[in-house]
Amino acid sequence: MLRRFVQYWVGKAVARPLHRKFAAFEAACQDPQRTQEGLLRSIVDFHRDTDFGKDHGFDTIRTVDDYRRQVPVGPYERLEPYIRRPRRGG
C-alpha cells in the first residue's frame, strides 16, 4: 500500500513538468510561423553584441526578410574568421 502511494506521488511529481513541456510544444505547433520567428528573434537578440552580430547589423533585424538581407547564404570561408577568433582567445 505504501509503495503504491509513493509511486503515485513520485509519478505525479515527474509527470507535471512533462505535461507543461508538452502543452508548450502543442501551443507552439498551433502557429509554427510565429514560433519560428520568435525563435529567430531570440537568437538574433542573444548574438546582437557579438562580432558577427555587429558586422551583420543584428540590432536592425526585425523580420525574417531583414535577417535574409543582413545574413546572406555564403560559404564556410565567410564564417571562418568568426569561428577562428574565439579559438585563439578573442
PDB file of C-alpha atoms in Angstrom:
ATOM      1  CA  MET A   1       0.000   0.000   0.000  1.00  0.00           C
ATOM      2  CA  LEU A   2       2.769   2.439   0.943  1.00  0.00           C
ATOM      3  CA  ARG A   3       4.656   1.522  -2.212  1.00  0.00           C
ATOM      4  CA  ARG A   4       1.660   2.395  -4.413  1.00  0.00           C
ATOM      5  CA  PHE A   5       1.227   5.653  -2.535  1.00  0.00           C
ATOM      6  CA  VAL A   6       4.876   6.595  -3.105  1.00  0.00           C
ATOM      7  CA  GLN A   7       4.738   5.537  -6.761  1.00  0.00           C
ATOM      8  CA  TYR A   8       1.617   7.632  -7.276  1.00  0.00           C
ATOM      9  CA  TRP A   9       3.135  10.815  -5.840  1.00  0.00           C
ATOM     10  CA  VAL A  10       6.520  10.328  -7.473  1.00  0.00           C
ATOM     11  CA  GLY A  11       4.734   9.765 -10.763  1.00  0.00           C
ATOM     12  CA  LYS A  12       2.741  12.976 -10.258  1.00  0.00           C
ATOM     13  CA  ALA A  13       5.899  14.944  -9.431  1.00  0.00           C
ATOM     14  CA  VAL A  14       7.669  13.665 -12.540  1.00  0.00           C
ATOM     15  CA  ALA A  15       4.671  13.972 -14.851  1.00  0.00           C
ATOM     16  CA  ARG A  16       3.749  17.583 -14.026  1.00  0.00           C
ATOM     17  CA  PRO A  17       6.805  19.224 -15.682  1.00  0.00           C
ATOM     18  CA  LEU A  18       6.445  16.879 -18.646  1.00  0.00           C
ATOM     19  CA  HIS A  19       2.818  17.873 -19.073  1.00  0.00           C
ATOM     20  CA  ARG A  20       3.814  21.557 -19.030  1.00  0.00           C
ATOM     21  CA  LYS A  21       6.503  20.990 -21.654  1.00  0.00           C
ATOM     22  CA  PHE A  22       4.099  19.015 -23.820  1.00  0.00           C
ATOM     23  CA  ALA A  23       1.454  21.745 -23.523  1.00  0.00           C
ATOM     24  CA  ALA A  24       4.019  24.384 -24.544  1.00  0.00           C
ATOM     25  CA  PHE A  25       5.049  22.234 -27.503  1.00  0.00           C
ATOM     26  CA  GLU A  26       1.426  21.788 -28.543  1.00  0.00           C
ATOM     27  CA  ALA A  27       0.851  25.558 -28.331  1.00  0.00           C
ATOM     28  CA  ALA A  28       3.953  26.216 -30.444  1.00  0.00           C
ATOM     29  CA  CYS A  29       2.676  23.795 -33.079  1.00  0.00           C
ATOM     30  CA  GLN A  30      -0.553  25.753 -33.470  1.00  0.00           C
ATOM     31  CA  ASP A  31       1.294  28.674 -35.100  1.00  0.00           C
ATOM     32  CA  PRO A  32       4.655  27.404 -36.352  1.00  0.00           C
ATOM     33  CA  GLN A  33       5.487  30.574 -38.292  1.00  0.00           C
ATOM     34  CA  ARG A  34       5.121  32.763 -35.213  1.00  0.00           C
ATOM     35  CA  THR A  35       7.069  30.209 -33.171  1.00  0.00           C
ATOM     36  CA  GLN A  36       9.940  30.145 -35.665  1.00  0.00           C
ATOM     37  CA  GLU A  37      10.017  33.935 -35.961  1.00  0.00           C
ATOM     38  CA  GLY A  38      10.127  34.224 -32.174  1.00  0.00           C
ATOM     39  CA  LEU A  39      12.994  31.754 -32.022  1.00  0.00           C
ATOM     40  CA  LEU A  40      14.887  33.669 -34.707  1.00  0.00           C
ATOM     41  CA  ARG A  41      14.345  36.940 -32.800  1.00  0.00           C
ATOM     42  CA  SER A  42      15.663  35.414 -29.590  1.00  0.00           C
ATOM     43  CA  ILE A  43      18.760  34.039 -31.353  1.00  0.00           C
ATOM     44  CA  VAL A  44      19.426  37.381 -33.064  1.00  0.00           C
ATOM     45  CA  ASP A  45      18.920  39.272 -29.788  1.00  0.00           C
ATOM     46  CA  PHE A  46      21.255  36.925 -27.920  1.00  0.00           C
ATOM     47  CA  HIS A  47      24.029  37.381 -30.501  1.00  0.00           C
ATOM     48  CA  ARG A  48      23.494  41.100 -31.116  1.00  0.00           C
ATOM     49  CA  ASP A  49      26.703  42.135 -29.333  1.00  0.00           C
ATOM     50  CA  THR A  50      28.972  39.515 -30.898  1.00  0.00           C
ATOM     51  CA  ASP A  51      31.375  40.482 -33.672  1.00  0.00           C
ATOM     52  CA  PHE A  52      29.219  38.582 -36.157  1.00  0.00           C
ATOM     53  CA  GLY A  53      26.083  40.289 -34.887  1.00  0.00           C
ATOM     54  CA  LYS A  54      27.658  43.728 -35.073  1.00  0.00           C
ATOM     55  CA  ASP A  55      29.096  43.117 -38.538  1.00  0.00           C
ATOM     56  CA  HIS A  56      25.722  41.938 -39.825  1.00  0.00           C
ATOM     57  CA  GLY A  57      23.559  44.598 -38.199  1.00  0.00           C
ATOM     58  CA  PHE A  58      21.674  42.346 -35.810  1.00  0.00           C
ATOM     59  CA  ASP A  59      20.493  45.469 -33.968  1.00  0.00           C
ATOM     60  CA  THR A  60      18.416  46.415 -37.034  1.00  0.00           C
ATOM     61  CA  ILE A  61      16.898  42.990 -37.739  1.00  0.00           C
ATOM     62  CA  ARG A  62      13.157  42.949 -37.022  1.00  0.00           C
ATOM     63  CA  THR A  63      11.798  40.428 -39.547  1.00  0.00           C
ATOM     64  CA  VAL A  64      12.805  37.264 -41.361  1.00  0.00           C
ATOM     65  CA  ASP A  65      13.313  39.317 -44.522  1.00  0.00           C
ATOM     66  CA  ASP A  66      15.658  41.635 -42.608  1.00  0.00           C
ATOM     67  CA  TYR A  67      17.646  38.594 -41.496  1.00  0.00           C
ATOM     68  CA  ARG A  68      17.821  37.245 -45.038  1.00  0.00           C
ATOM     69  CA  ARG A  69      19.162  40.575 -46.302  1.00  0.00           C
ATOM     70  CA  GLN A  70      21.644  41.026 -43.450  1.00  0.00           C
ATOM     71  CA  VAL A  71      22.934  37.435 -43.368  1.00  0.00           C
ATOM     72  CA  PRO A  72      23.064  36.056 -46.902  1.00  0.00           C
ATOM     73  CA  VAL A  73      23.840  32.420 -47.522  1.00  0.00           C
ATOM     74  CA  GLY A  74      27.550  32.017 -48.113  1.00  0.00           C
ATOM     75  CA  PRO A  75      30.476  29.644 -47.988  1.00  0.00           C
ATOM     76  CA  TYR A  76      32.230  28.473 -44.855  1.00  0.00           C
ATOM     77  CA  GLU A  77      35.138  30.806 -45.560  1.00  0.00           C
ATOM     78  CA  ARG A  78      32.919  33.787 -44.765  1.00  0.00           C
ATOM     79  CA  LEU A  79      32.229  32.365 -41.290  1.00  0.00           C
ATOM     80  CA  GLU A  80      35.708  31.048 -40.596  1.00  0.00           C
ATOM     81  CA  PRO A  81      37.116  34.268 -39.056  1.00  0.00           C
ATOM     82  CA  TYR A  82      34.265  34.342 -36.531  1.00  0.00           C
ATOM     83  CA  ILE A  83      34.911  30.714 -35.628  1.00  0.00           C
ATOM     84  CA  ARG A  84      38.694  31.028 -35.515  1.00  0.00           C
ATOM     85  CA  ARG A  85      38.758  34.166 -33.306  1.00  0.00           C
ATOM     86  CA  PRO A  86      37.363  32.581 -30.110  1.00  0.00           C
ATOM     87  CA  ARG A  87      39.652  29.595 -30.543  1.00  0.00           C
ATOM     88  CA  ARG A  88      42.573  31.979 -30.295  1.00  0.00           C
ATOM     89  CA  GLY A  89      41.217  33.564 -27.152  1.00  0.00           C
ATOM     90  CA  GLY A  90      39.410  36.500 -28.769  1.00  0.00           C
TER      91      GLY A  90
END
